[in-house]
Short mmCIF file of N, CA and C in Angstrom, two decimals:
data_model
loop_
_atom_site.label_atom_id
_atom_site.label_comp_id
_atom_site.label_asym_id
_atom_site.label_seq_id
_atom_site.Cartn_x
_atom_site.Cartn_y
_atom_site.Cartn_z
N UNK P 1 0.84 -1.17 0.00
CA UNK P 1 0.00 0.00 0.00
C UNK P 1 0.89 1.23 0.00
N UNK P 2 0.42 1.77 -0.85
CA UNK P 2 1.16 3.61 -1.21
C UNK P 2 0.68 4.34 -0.03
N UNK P 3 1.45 4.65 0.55
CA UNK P 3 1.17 6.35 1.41
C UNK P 3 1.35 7.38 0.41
N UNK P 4 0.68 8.89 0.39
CA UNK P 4 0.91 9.89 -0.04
C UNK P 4 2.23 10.36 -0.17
N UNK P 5 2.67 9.77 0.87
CA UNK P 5 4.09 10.37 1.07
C UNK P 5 5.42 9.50 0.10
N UNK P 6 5.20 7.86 -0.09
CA UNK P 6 6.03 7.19 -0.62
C UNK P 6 6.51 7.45 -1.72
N UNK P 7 7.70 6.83 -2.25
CA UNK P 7 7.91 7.20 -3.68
C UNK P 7 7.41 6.96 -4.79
N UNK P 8 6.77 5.61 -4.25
CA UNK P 8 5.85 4.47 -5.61
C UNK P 8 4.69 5.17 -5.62
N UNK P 9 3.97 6.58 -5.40
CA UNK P 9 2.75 6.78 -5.43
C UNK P 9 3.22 7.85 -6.89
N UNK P 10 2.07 7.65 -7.68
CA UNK P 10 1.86 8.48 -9.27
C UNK P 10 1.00 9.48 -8.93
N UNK P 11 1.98 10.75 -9.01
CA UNK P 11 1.08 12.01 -9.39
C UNK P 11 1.02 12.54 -10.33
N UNK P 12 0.20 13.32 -10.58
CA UNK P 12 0.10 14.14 -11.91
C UNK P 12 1.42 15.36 -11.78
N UNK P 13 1.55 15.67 -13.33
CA UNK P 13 3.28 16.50 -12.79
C UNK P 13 2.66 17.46 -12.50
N UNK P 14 3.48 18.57 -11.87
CA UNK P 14 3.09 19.94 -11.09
C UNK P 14 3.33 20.71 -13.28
N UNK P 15 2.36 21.56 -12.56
CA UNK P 15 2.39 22.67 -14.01
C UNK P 15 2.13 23.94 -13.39
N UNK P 16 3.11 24.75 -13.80
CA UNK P 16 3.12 26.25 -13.43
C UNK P 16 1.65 26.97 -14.08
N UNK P 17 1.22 27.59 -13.11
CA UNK P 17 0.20 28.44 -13.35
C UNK P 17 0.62 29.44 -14.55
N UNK P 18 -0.06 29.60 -16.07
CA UNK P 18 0.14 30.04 -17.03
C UNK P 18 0.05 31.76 -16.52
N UNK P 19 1.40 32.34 -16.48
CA UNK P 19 1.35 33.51 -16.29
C UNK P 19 0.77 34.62 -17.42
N UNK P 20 0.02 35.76 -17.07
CA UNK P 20 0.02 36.36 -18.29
C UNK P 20 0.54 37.16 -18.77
N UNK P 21 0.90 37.15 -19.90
CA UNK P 21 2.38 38.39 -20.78
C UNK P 21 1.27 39.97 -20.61
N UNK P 22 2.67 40.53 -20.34
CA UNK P 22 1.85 41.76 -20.78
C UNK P 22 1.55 42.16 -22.14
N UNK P 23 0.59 42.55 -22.02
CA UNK P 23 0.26 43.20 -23.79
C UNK P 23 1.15 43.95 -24.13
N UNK P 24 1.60 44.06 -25.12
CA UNK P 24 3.04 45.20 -25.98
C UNK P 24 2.00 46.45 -25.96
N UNK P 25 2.88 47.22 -25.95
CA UNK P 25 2.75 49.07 -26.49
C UNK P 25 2.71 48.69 -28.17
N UNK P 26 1.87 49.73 -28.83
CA UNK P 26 0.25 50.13 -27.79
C UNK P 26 -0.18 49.32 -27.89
N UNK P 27 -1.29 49.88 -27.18
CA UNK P 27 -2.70 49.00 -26.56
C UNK P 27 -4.02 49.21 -27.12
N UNK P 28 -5.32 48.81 -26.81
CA UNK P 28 -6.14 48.95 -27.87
C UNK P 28 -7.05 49.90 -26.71
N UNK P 29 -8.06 50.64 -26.80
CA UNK P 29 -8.52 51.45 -25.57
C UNK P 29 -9.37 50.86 -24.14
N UNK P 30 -9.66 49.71 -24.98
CA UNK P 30 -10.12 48.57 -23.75
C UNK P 30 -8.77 48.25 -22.79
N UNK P 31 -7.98 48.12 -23.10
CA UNK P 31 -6.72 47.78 -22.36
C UNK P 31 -5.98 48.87 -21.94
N UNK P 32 -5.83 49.99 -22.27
CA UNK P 32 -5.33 51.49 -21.91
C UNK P 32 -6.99 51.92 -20.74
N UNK P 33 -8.08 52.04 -20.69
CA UNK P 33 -8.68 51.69 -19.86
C UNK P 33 -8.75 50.69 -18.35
N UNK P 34 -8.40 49.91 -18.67
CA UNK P 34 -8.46 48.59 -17.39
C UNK P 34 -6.91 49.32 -16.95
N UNK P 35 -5.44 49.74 -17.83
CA UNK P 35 -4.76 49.45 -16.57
C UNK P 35 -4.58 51.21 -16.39
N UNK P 36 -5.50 52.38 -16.71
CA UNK P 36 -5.96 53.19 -15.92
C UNK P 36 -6.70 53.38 -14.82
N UNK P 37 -7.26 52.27 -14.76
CA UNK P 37 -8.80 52.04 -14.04
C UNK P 37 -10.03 52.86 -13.84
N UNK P 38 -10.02 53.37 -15.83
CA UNK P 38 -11.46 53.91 -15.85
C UNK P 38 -12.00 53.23 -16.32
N UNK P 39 -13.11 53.68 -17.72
CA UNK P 39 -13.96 53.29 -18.47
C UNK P 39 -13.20 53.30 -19.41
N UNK P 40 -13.82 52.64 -20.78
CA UNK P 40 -13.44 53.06 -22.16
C UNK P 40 -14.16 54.18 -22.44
N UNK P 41 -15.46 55.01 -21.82
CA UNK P 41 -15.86 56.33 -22.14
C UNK P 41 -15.57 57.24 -21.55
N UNK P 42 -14.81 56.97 -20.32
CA UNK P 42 -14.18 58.26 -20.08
C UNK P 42 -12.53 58.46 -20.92
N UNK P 43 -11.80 57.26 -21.52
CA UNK P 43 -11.46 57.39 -21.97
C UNK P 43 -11.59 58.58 -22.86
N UNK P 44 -12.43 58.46 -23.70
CA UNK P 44 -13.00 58.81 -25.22
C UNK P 44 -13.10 60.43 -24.40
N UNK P 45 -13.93 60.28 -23.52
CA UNK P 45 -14.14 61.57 -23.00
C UNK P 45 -12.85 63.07 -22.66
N UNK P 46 -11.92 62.10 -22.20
CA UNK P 46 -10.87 63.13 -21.61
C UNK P 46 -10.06 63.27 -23.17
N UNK P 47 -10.54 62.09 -23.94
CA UNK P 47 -9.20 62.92 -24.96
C UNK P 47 -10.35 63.82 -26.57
N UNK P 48 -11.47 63.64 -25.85
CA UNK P 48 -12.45 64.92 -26.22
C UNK P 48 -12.54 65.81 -25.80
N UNK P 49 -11.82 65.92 -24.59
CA UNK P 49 -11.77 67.40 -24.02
C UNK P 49 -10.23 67.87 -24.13
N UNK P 50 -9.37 67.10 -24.97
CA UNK P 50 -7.80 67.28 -24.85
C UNK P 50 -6.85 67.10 -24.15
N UNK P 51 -7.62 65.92 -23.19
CA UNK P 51 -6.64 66.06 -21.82
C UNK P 51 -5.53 64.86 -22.50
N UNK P 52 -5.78 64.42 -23.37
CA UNK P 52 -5.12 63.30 -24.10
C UNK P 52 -5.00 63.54 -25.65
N UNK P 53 -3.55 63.64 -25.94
CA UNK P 53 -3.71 64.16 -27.86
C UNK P 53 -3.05 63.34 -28.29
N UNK P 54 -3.01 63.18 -29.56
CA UNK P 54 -2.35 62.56 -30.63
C UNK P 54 -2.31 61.24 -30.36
N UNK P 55 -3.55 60.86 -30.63
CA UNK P 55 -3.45 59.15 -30.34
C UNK P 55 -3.87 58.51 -31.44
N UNK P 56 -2.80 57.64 -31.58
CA UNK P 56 -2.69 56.79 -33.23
C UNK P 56 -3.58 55.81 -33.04
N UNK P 57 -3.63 55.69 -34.83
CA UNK P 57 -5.18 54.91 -34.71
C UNK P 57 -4.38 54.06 -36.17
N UNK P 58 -5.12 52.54 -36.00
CA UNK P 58 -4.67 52.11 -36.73
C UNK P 58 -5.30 52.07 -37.94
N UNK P 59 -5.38 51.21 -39.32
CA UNK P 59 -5.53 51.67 -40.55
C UNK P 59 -6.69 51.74 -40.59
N UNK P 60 -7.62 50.28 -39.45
CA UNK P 60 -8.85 50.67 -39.49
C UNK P 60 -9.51 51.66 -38.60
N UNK P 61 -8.62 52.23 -37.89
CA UNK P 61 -9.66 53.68 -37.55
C UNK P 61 -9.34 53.17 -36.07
N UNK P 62 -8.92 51.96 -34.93
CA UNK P 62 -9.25 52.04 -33.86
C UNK P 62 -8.11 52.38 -32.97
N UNK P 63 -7.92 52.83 -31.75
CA UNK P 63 -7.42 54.05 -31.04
C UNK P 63 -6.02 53.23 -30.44
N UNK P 64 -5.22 53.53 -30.09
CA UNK P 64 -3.89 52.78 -29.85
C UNK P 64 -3.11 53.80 -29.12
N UNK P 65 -3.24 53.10 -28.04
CA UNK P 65 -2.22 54.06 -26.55
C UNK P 65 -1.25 53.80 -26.36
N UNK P 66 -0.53 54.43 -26.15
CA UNK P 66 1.47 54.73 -25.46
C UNK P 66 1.34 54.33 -24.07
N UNK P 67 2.05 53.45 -23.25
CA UNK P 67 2.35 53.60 -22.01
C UNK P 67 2.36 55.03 -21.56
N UNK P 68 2.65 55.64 -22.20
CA UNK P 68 2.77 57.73 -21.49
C UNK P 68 1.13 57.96 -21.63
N UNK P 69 0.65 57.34 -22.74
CA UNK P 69 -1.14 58.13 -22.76
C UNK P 69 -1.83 57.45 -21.15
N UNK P 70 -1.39 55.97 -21.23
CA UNK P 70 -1.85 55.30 -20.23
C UNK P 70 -1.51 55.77 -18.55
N UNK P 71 -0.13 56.32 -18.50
CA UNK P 71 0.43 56.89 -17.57
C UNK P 71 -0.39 58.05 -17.18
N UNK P 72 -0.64 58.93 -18.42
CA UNK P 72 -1.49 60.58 -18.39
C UNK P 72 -3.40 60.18 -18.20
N UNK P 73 -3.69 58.76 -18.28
CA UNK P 73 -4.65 58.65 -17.89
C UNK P 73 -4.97 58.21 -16.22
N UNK P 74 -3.71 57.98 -15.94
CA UNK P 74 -3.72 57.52 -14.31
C UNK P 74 -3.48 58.42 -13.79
N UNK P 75 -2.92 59.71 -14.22
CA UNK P 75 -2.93 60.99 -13.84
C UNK P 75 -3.99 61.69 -13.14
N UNK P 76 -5.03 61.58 -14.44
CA UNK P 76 -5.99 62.39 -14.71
C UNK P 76 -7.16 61.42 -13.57
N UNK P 77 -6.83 60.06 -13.78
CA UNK P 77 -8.01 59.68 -12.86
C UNK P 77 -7.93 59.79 -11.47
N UNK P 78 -6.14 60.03 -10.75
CA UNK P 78 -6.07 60.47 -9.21
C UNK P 78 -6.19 61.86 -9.08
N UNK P 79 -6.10 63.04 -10.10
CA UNK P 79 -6.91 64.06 -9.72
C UNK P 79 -8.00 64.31 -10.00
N UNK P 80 -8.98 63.19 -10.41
CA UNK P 80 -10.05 63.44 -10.47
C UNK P 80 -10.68 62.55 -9.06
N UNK P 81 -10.32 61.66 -8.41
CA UNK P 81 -10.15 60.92 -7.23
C UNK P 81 -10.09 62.33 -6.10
N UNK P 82 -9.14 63.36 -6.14
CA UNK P 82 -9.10 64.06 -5.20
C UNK P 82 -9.74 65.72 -5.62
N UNK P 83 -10.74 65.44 -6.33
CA UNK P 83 -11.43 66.23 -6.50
C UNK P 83 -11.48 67.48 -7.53
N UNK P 84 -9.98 67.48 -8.13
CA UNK P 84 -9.87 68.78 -8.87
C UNK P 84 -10.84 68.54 -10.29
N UNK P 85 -11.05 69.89 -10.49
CA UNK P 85 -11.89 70.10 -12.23
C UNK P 85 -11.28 69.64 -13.46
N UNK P 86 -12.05 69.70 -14.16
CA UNK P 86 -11.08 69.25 -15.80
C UNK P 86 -10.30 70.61 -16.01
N UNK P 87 -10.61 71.74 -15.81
CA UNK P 87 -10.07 72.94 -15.96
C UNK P 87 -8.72 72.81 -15.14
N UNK P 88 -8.60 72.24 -14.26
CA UNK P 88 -7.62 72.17 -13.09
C UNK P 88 -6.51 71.64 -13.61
N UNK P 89 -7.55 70.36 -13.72
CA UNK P 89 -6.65 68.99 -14.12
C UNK P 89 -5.86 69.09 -15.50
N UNK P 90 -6.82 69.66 -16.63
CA UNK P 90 -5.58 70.04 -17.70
C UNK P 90 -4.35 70.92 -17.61
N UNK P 91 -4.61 71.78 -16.60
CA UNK P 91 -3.35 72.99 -16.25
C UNK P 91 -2.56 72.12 -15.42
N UNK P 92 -2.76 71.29 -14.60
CA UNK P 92 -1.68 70.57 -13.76
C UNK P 92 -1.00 68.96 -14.80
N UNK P 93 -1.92 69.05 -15.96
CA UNK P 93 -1.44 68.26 -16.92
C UNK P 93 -0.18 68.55 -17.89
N UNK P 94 -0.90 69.74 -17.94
CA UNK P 94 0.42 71.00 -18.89
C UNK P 94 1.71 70.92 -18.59
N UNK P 95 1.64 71.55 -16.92
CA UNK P 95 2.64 71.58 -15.77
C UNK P 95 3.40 70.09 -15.75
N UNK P 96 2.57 69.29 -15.34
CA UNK P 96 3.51 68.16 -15.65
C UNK P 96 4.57 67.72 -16.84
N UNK P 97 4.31 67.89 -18.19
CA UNK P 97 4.42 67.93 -19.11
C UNK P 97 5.99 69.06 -19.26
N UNK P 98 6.06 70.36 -18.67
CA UNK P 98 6.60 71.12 -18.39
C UNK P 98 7.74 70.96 -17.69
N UNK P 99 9.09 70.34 -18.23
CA UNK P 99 9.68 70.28 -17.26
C UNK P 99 10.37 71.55 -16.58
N UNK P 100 10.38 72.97 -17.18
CA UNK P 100 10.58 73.57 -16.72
C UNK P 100 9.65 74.21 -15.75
N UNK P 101 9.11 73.74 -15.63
CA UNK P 101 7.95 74.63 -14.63
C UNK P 101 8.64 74.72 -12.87
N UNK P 102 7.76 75.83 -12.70
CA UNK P 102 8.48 75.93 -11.26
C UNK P 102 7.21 75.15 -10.48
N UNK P 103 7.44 74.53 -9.56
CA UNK P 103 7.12 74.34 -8.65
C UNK P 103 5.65 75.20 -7.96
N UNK P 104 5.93 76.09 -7.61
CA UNK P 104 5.43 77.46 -7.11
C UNK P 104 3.63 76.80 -8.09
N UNK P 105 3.53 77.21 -9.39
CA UNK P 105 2.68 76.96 -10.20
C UNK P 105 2.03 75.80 -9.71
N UNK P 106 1.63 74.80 -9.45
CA UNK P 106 1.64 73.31 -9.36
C UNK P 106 1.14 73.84 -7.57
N UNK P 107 1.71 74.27 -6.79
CA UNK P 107 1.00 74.15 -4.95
C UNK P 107 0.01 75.15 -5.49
N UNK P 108 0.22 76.38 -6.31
CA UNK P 108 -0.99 77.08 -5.96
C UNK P 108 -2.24 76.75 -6.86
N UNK P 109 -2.63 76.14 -7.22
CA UNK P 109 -3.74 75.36 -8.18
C UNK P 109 -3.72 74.36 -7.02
N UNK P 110 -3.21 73.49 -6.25
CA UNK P 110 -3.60 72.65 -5.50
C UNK P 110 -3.86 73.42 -3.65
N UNK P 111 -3.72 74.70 -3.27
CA UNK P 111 -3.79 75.80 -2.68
C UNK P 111 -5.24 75.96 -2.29
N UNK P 112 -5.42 76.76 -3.94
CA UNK P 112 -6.51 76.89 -4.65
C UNK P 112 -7.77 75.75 -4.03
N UNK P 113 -7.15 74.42 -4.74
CA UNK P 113 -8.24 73.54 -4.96
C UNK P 113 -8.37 73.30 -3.18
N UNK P 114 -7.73 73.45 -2.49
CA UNK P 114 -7.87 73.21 -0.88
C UNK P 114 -8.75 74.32 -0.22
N UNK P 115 -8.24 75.54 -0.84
CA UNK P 115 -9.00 76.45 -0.15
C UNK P 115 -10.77 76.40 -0.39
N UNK P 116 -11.16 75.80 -1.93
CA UNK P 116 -12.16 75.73 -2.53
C UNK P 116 -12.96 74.28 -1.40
N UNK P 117 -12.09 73.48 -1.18
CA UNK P 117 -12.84 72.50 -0.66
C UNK P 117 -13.14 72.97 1.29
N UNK P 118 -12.08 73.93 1.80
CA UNK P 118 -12.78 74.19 2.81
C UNK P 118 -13.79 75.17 2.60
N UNK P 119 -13.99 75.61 1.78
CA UNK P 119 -15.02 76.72 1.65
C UNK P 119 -16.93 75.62 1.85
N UNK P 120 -16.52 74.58 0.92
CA UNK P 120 -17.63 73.98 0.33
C UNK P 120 -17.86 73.08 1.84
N UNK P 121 -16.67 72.44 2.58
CA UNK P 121 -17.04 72.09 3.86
C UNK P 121 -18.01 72.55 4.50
N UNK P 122 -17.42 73.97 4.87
CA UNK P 122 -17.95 74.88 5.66
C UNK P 122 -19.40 74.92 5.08
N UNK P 123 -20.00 75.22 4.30
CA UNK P 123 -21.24 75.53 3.68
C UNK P 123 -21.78 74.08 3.97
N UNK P 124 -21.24 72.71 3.76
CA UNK P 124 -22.62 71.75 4.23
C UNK P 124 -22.22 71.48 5.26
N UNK P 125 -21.37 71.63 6.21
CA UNK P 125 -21.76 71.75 7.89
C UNK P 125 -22.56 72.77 7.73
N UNK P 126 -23.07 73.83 7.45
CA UNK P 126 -23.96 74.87 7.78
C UNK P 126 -25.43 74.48 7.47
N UNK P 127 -25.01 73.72 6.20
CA UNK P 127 -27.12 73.05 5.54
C UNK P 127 -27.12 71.89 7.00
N UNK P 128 -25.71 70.69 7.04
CA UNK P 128 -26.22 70.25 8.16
C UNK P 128 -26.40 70.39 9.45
N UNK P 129 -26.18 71.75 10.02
CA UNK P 129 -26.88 72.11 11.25
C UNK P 129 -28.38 72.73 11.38
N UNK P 130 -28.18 73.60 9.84
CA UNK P 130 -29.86 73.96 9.70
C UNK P 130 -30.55 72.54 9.71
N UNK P 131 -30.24 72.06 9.05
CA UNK P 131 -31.10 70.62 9.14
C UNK P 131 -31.48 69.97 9.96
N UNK P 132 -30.23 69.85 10.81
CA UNK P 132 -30.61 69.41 12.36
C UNK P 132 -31.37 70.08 13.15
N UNK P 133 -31.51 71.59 13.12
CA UNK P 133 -32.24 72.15 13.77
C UNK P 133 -33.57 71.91 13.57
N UNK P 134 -34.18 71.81 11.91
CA UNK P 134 -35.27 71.88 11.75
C UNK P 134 -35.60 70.30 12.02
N UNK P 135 -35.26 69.11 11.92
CA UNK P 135 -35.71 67.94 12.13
C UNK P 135 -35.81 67.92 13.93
N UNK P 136 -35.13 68.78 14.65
CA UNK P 136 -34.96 68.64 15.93
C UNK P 136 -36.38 69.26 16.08
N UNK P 137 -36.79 70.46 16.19
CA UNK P 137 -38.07 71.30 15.72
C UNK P 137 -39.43 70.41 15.00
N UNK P 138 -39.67 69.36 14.53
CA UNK P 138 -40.37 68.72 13.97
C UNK P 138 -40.95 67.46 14.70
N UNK P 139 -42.09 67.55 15.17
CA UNK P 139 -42.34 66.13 16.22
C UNK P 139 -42.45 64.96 15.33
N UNK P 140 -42.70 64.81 13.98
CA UNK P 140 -42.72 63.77 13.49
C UNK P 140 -43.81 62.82 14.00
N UNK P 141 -45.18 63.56 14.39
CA UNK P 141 -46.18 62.61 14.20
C UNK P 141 -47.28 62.12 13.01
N UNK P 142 -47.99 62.23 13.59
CA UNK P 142 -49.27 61.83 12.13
C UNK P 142 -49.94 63.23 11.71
N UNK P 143 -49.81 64.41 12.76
CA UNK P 143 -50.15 65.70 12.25
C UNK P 143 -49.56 66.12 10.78
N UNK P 144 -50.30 66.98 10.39
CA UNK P 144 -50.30 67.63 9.09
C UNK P 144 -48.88 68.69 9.05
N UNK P 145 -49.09 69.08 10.16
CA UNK P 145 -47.99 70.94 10.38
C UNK P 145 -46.58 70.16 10.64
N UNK P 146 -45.55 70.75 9.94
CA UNK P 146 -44.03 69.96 9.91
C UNK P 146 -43.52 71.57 9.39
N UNK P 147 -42.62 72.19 10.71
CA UNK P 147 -41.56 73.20 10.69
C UNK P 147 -40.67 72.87 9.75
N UNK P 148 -40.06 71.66 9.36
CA UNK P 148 -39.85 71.33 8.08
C UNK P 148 -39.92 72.24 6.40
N UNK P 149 -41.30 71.44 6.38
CA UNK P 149 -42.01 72.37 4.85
C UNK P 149 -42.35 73.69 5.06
N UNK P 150 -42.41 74.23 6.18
CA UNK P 150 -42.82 75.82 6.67
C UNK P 150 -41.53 76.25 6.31
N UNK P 151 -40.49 75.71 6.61
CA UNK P 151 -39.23 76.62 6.56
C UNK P 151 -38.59 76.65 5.14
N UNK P 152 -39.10 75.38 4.35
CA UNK P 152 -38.60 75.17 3.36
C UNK P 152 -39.41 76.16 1.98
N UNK P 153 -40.85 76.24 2.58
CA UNK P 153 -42.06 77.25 1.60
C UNK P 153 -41.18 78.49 1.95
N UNK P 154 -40.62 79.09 3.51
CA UNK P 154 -40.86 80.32 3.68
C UNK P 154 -39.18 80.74 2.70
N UNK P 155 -38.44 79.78 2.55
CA UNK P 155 -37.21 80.23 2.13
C UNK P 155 -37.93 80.61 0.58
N UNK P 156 -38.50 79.77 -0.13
CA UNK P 156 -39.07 79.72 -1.36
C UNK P 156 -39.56 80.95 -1.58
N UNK P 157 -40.78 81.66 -0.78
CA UNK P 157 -41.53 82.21 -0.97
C UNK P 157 -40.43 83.73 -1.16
N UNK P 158 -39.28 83.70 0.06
CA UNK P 158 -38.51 84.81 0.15
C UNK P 158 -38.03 85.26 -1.28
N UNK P 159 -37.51 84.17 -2.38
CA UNK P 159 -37.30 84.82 -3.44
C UNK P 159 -37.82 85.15 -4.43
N UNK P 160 -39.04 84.69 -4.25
CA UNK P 160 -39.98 85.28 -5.27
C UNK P 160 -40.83 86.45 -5.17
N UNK P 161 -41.07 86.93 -3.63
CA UNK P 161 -41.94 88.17 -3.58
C UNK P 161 -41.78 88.77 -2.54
N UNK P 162 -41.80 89.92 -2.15
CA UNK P 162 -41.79 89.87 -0.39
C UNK P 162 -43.18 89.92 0.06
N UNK P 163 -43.41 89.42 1.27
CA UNK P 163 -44.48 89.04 1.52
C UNK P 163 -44.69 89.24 3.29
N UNK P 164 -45.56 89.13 3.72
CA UNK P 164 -45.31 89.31 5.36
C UNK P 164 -44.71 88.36 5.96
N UNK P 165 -44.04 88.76 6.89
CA UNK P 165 -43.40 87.61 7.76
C UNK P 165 -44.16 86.74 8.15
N UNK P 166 -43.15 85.50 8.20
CA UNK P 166 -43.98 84.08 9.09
C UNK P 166 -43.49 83.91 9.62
N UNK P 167 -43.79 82.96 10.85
CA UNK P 167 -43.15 82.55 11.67
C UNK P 167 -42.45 81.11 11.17
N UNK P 168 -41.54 81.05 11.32
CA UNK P 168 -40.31 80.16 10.95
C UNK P 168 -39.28 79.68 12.05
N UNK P 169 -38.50 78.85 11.78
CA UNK P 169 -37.64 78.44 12.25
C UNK P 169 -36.51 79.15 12.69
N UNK P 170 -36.55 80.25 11.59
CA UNK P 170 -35.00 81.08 11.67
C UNK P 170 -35.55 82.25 12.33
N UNK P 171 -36.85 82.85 12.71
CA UNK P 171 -37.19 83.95 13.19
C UNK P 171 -38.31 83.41 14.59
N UNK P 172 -37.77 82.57 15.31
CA UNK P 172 -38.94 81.78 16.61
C UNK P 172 -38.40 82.28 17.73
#
């Protein structure tokens, strides 16, 4: 009797797990996609807006990426990850591109984009404390009357006409 372990036992031979080659430069936009990790339409998209040029196409017409297009698409998708605009993102594309660029150029567009995001902080901590206030203000029963829609008509009503005061949330 064979143990697992003996020599007289027949296994099947070991076979290396078939590694996969990388695809050669270029690539077709399905594959310049996956190892950006967008879409194939945002693809199409960013190099409709120029954030991506001169991309060869072969005889029949389909799109063929450079490791550098693929590189400038992983670019474009971690500043779009941390929030900056296409407006942003093409000027810090430029800049890159630039090897002379100073430095200086490049923090203040990202400055910029910081100062812009505490601004926008600040403003929805502000909707979410109004909010809290008014859901705090609201008994939430089966009644009809909800300080809620009162506050939400009286903001409404403010820009369309002036009208007499109500009593509201922001004036109680």
């Amino acid at each position: 009797m064979t143990t697992p372990h003996s020599p007289n036992t027949t296994r099947a031979p070991r076979t290396r797990a078939a590694t996969p080659r990388a695809t050669p430069w270029p690539v077709p936009i399905g594959v310049a996609a996956r190892r950006a990790g967008i879409s194939a339409r945002m693809v199409r998209h960013y190099e409709s807006l120029g954030l991506i040029n001169g991309v060869a196409r072969t005889d029949s017409g389909y799109r063929q990426y450079t490791e550098a297009d693929v590189h400038a698409l992983h670019f474009i998708r971690r500043s779009r990850d941390l929030g900056f605009s296409m407006e942003e993102i093409a000027e810090l594309l430029g800049l890159w591109h630039d090897r002379s660029r100073a430095s200086s150029q490049v923090k203040r567009i990202a400055q910029q984009h910081i100062d812009d995001l505490s601004e926008r902080i600040a403003q929805m901590q502000a909707m979410q404390r109004s909010l809290q206030t008014l859901v705090s203000c609201c008994k939430g029963n089966d009644r009809p009357d909800c300080p809620i829609l009162d506050d939400l008509a009286a903001g409404q009503a403010e820009h369309q006409a002036p009208r007499a005061p109500r009593k509201t949330l922001s004036n109680q």
